[in-house]
Every structure is written in structure tokens, then in C-alpha cells.
Tab-separated table of N, CA and C in Angstrom:
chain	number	residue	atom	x	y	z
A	1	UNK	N	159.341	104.330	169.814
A	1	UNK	CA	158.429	103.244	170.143
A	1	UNK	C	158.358	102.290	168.963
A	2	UNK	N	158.266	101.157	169.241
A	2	UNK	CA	158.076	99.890	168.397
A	2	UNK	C	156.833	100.454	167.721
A	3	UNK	N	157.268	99.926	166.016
A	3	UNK	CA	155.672	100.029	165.320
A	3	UNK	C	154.471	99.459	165.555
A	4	UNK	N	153.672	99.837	165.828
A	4	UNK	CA	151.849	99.165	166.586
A	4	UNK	C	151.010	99.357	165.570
A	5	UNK	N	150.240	98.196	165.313
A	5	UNK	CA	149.261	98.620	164.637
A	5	UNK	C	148.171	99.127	164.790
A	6	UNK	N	147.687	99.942	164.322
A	6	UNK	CA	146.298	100.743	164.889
A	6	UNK	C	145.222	100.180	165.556
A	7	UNK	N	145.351	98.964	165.215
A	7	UNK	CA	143.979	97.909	165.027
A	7	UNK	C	144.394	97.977	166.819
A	8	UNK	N	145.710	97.412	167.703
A	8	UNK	CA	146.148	97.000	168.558
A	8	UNK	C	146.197	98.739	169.406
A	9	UNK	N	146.741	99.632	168.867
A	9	UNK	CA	146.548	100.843	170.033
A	9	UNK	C	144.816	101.852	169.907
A	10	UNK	N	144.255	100.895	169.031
A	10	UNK	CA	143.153	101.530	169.347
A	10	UNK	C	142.312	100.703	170.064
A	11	UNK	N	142.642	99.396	170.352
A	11	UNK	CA	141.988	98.213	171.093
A	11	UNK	C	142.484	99.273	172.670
A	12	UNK	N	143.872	99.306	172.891
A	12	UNK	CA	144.498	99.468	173.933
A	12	UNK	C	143.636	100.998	174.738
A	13	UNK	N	143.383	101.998	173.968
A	13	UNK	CA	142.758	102.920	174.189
A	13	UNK	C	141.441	103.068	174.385
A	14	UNK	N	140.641	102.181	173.832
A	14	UNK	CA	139.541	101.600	174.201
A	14	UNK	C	138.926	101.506	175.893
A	15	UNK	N	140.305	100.116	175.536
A	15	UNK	CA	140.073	99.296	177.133
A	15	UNK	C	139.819	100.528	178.171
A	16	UNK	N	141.318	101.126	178.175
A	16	UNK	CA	141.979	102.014	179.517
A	16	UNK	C	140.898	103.260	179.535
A	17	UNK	N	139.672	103.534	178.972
A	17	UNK	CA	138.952	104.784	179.098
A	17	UNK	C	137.786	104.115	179.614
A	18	UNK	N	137.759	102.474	179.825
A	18	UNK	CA	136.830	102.239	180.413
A	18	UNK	C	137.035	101.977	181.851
A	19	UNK	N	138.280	101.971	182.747
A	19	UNK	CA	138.489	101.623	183.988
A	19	UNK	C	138.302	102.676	184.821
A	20	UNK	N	137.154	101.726	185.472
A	20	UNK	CA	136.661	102.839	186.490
A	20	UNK	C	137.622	103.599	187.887
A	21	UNK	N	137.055	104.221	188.095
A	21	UNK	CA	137.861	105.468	188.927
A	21	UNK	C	137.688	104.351	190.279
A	22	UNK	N	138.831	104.022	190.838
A	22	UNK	CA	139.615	103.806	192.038
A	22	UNK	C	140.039	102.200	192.026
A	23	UNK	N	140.121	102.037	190.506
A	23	UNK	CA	140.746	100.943	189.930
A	23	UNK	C	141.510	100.648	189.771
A	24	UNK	N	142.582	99.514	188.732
A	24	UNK	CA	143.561	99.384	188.085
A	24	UNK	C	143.822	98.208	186.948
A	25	UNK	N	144.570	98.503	185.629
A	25	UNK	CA	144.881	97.526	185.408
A	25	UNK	C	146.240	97.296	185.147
A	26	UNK	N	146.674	96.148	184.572
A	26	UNK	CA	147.946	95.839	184.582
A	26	UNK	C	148.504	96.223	183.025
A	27	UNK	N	149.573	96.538	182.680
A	27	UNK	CA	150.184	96.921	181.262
A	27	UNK	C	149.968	95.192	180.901
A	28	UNK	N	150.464	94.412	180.979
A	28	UNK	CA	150.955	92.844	180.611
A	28	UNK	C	148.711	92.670	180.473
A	29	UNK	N	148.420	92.923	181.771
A	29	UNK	CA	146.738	92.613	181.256
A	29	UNK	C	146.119	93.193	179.925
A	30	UNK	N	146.166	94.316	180.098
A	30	UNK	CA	145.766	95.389	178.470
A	30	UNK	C	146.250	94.372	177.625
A	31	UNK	N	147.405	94.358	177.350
A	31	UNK	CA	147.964	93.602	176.050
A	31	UNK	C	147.234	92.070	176.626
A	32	UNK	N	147.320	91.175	176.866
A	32	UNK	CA	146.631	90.063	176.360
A	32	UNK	C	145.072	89.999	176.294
A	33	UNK	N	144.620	91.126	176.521
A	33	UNK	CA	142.922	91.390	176.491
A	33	UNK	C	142.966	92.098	175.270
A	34	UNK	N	144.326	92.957	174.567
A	34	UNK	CA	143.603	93.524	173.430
A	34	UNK	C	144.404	92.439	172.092
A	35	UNK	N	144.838	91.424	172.492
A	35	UNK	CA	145.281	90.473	171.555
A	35	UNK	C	146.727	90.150	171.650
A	36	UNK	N	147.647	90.508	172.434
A	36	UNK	CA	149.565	90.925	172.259
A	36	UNK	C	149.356	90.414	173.777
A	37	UNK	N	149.001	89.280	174.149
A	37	UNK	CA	150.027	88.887	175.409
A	37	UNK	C	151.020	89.295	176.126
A	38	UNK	N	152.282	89.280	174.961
A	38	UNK	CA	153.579	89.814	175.188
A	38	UNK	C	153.622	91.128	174.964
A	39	UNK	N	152.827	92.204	174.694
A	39	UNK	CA	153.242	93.372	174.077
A	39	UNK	C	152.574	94.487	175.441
A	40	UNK	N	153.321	94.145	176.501
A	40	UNK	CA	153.064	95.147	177.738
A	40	UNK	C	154.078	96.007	178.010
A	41	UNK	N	155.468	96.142	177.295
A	41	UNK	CA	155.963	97.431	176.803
A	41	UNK	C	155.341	98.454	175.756
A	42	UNK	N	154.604	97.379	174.929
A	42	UNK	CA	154.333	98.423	173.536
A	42	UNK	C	153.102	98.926	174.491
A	43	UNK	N	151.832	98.663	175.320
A	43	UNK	CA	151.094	99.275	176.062
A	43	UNK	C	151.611	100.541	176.620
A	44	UNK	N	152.871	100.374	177.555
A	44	UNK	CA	153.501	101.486	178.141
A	44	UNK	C	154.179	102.494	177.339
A	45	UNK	N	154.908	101.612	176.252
A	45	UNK	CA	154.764	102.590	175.022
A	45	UNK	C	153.383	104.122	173.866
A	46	UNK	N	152.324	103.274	174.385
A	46	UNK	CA	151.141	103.646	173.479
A	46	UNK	C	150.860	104.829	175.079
A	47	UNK	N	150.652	104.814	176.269
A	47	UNK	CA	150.479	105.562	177.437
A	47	UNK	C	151.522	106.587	177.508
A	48	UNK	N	152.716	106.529	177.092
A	48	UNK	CA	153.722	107.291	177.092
A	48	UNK	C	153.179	108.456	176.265
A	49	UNK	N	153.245	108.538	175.040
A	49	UNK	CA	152.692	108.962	173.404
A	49	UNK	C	151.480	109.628	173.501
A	50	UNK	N	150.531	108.632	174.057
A	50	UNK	CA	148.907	109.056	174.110
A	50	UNK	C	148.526	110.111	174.961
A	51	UNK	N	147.066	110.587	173.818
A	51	UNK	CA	146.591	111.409	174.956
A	51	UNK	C	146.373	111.061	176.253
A	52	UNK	N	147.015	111.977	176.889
A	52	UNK	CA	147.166	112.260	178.442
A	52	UNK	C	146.061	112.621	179.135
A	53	UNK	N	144.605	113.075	178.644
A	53	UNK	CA	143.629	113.096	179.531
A	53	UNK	C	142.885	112.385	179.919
A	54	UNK	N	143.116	110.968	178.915
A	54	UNK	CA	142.593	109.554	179.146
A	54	UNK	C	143.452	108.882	180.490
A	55	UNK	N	142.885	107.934	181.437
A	55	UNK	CA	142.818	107.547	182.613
A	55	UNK	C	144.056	107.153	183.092
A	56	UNK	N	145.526	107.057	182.313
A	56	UNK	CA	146.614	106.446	182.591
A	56	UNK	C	147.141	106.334	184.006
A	57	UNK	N	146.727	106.982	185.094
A	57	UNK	CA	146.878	106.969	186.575
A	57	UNK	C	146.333	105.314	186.677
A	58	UNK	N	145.869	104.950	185.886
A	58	UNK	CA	144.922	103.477	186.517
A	58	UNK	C	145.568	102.539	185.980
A	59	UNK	N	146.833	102.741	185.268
A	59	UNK	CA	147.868	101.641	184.679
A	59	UNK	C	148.479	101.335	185.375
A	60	UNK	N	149.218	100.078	185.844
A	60	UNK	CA	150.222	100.372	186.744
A	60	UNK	C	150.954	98.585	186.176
A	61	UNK	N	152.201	98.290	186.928
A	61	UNK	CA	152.674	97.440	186.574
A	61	UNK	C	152.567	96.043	187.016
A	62	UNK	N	152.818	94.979	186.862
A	62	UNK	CA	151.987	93.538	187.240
A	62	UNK	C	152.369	93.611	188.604
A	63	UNK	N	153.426	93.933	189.560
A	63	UNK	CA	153.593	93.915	191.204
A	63	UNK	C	152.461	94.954	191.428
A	64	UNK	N	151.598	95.594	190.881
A	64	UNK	CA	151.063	96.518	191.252
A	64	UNK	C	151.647	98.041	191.626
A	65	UNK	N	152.874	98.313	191.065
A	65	UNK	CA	153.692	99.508	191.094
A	65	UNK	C	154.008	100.757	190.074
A	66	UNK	N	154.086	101.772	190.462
A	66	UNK	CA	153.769	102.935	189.699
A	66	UNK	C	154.901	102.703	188.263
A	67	UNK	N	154.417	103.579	187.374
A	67	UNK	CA	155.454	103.603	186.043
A	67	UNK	C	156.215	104.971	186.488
A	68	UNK	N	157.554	104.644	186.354
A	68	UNK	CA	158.972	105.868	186.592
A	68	UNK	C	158.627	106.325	185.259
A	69	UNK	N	157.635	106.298	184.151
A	69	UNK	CA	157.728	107.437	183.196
A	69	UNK	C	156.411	108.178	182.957
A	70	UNK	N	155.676	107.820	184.142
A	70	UNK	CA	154.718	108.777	184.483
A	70	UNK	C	154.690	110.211	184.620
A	71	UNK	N	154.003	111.349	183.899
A	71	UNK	CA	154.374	112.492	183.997
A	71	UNK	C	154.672	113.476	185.909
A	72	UNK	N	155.217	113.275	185.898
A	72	UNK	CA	155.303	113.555	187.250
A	72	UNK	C	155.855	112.598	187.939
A	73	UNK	N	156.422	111.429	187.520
A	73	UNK	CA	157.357	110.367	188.519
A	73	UNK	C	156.805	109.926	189.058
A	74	UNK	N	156.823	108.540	189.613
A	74	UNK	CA	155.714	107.726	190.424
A	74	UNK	C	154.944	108.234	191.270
A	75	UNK	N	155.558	109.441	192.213
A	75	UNK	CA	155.107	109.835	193.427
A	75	UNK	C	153.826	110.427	192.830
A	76	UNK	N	153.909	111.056	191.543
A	76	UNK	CA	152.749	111.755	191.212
A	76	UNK	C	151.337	110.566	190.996
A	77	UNK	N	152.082	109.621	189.772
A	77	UNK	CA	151.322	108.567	189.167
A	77	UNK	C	150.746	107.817	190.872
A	78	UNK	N	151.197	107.937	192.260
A	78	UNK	CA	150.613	107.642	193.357
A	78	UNK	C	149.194	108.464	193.576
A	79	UNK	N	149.807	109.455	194.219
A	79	UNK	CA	148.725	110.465	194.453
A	79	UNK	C	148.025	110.570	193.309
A	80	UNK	N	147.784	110.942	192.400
A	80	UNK	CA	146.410	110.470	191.218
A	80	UNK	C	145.475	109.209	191.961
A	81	UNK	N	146.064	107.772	191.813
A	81	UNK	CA	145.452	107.004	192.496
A	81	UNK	C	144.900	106.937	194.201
A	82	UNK	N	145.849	107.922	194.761
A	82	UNK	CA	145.391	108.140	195.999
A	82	UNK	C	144.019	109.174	195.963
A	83	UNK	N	143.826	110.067	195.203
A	83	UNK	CA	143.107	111.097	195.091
A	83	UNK	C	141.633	110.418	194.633
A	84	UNK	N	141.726	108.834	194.053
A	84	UNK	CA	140.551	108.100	193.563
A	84	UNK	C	140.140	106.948	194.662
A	85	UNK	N	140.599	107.152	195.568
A	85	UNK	CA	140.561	105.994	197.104
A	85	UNK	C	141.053	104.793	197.013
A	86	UNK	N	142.422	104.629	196.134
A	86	UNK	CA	143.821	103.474	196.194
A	86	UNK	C	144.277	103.904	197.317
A	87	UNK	N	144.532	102.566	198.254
A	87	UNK	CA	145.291	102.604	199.108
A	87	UNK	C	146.493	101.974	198.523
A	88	UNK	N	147.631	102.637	199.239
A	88	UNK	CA	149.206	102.169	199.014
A	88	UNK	C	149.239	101.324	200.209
A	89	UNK	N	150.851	100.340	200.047
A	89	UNK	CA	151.013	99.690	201.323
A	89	UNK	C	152.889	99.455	200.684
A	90	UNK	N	153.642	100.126	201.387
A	90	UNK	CA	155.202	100.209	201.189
A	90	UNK	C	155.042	100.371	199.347
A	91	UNK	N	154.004	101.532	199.110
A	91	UNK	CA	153.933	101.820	197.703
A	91	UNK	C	153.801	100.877	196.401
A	92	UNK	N	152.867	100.205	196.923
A	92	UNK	CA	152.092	99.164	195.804
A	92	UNK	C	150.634	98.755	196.379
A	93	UNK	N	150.065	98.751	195.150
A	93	UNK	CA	148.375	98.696	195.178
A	93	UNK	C	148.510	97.090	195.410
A	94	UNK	N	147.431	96.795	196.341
A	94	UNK	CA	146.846	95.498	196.579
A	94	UNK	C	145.910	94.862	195.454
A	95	UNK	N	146.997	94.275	194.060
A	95	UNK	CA	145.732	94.203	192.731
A	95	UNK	C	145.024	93.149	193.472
A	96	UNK	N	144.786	91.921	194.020
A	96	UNK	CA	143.723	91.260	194.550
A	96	UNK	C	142.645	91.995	195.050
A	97	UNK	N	142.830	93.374	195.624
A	97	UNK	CA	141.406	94.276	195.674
A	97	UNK	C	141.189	95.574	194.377
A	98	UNK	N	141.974	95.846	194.389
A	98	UNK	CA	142.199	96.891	193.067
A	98	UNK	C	141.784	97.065	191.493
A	99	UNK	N	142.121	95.617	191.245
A	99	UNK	CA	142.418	95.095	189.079
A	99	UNK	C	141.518	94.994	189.015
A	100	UNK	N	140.876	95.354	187.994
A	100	UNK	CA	139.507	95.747	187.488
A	100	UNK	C	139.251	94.797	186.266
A	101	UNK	N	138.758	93.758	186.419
A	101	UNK	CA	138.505	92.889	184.946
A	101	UNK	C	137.092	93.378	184.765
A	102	UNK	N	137.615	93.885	183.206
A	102	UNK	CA	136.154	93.995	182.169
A	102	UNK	C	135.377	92.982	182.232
A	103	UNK	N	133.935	93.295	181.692
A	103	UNK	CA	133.216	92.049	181.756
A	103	UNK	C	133.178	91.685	180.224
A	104	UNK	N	133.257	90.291	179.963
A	104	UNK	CA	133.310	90.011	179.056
A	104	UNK	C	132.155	89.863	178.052
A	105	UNK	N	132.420	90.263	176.871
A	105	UNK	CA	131.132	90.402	176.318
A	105	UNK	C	130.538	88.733	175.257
């Protein structure tokens, strides 16, 4: 993984422990809410790495589609979100009902 600075994967870890259960956000969103616009690999990077008991089922990609390096392969990274009342539709979340914007402080 690309070097991150702490300041940026502890912003990132932050965010993602606050999205509520039957939510989502986008990798490309995280990064320009925690300062890195462009840095929505290094996000998927920091989810890869990171502790795993934090919410990562609620990440998903800007079409609204599962990550292939989800522990368990998309089908899993699905059902997680199915198990929180995401509906799929030809296996992508509807983010116009789904994406969860923080409120800003």
C-alpha cells in the first residue's frame, strides 16, 4: 500500500465507524471528506489492512458496487449489506437511497 499519513487513515477510520447500519459510503467520498479527493484507492487500501471489525460492509464503490477484495468476495461484501436491509438491483445499491452523508459540523 501507498504510504498514508496517519493524520489521513485516522480521519478515514473515523468517518467509516460512524455509518450507520443499512447505509453506504463511497471509497472516492471518504477520501474527499477526509481531505485526498483523489486518494479512493489509498481508502480501499487503508479497509484492506484495517481492522476488520469496523463497518467495511458499508464501503462500496462510486457505481454503488461491491469491492472483489472484500473478505469473502463480493457475494459476501453483498449479503453483509443485505443482512442490514440494502436492497440489491442486478447487484448494485441504489446510492440515491443508500449514501449516507455525515452531517456537517
Amino acid at each position: 500500500m501507498e504510504e498514508v499519513s496517519s493524520g489521513f487513515k485516522d480521519r478515514v477510520l473515523a468517518l467509516v465507524v460512524q455509518i450507520p447500519k443499512g447505509r453506504v459510503m463511497t471509497y472516492g467520498q471518504i477520501a474527499a471528506l477526509c481531505g485526498s479527493p483523489r486518494a479512493a484507492r489509498i481508502v480501499g487500501g487503508i479497509a484492506h489492512y484495517a481492522d476488520q471489525n469496523l463497518p467495511w460492509q458499508r464501503v462500496v464503490n462510486k457505481q454503488g458496487g461491491m469491492a472483489a477484495g472484500y473478505p469473502g468476495g463480493t457475494m459476501a461484501h453483498q449479503q453483509h449489506l443485505e443482512q442490514e436491509g440494502v436492497q440489491f438491483k442486478d447487484g448494485q445499491i441504489d446510492l440515491q437511497e443508500y449514501l449516507w452523508q455525515p452531517p456537517i459540523n
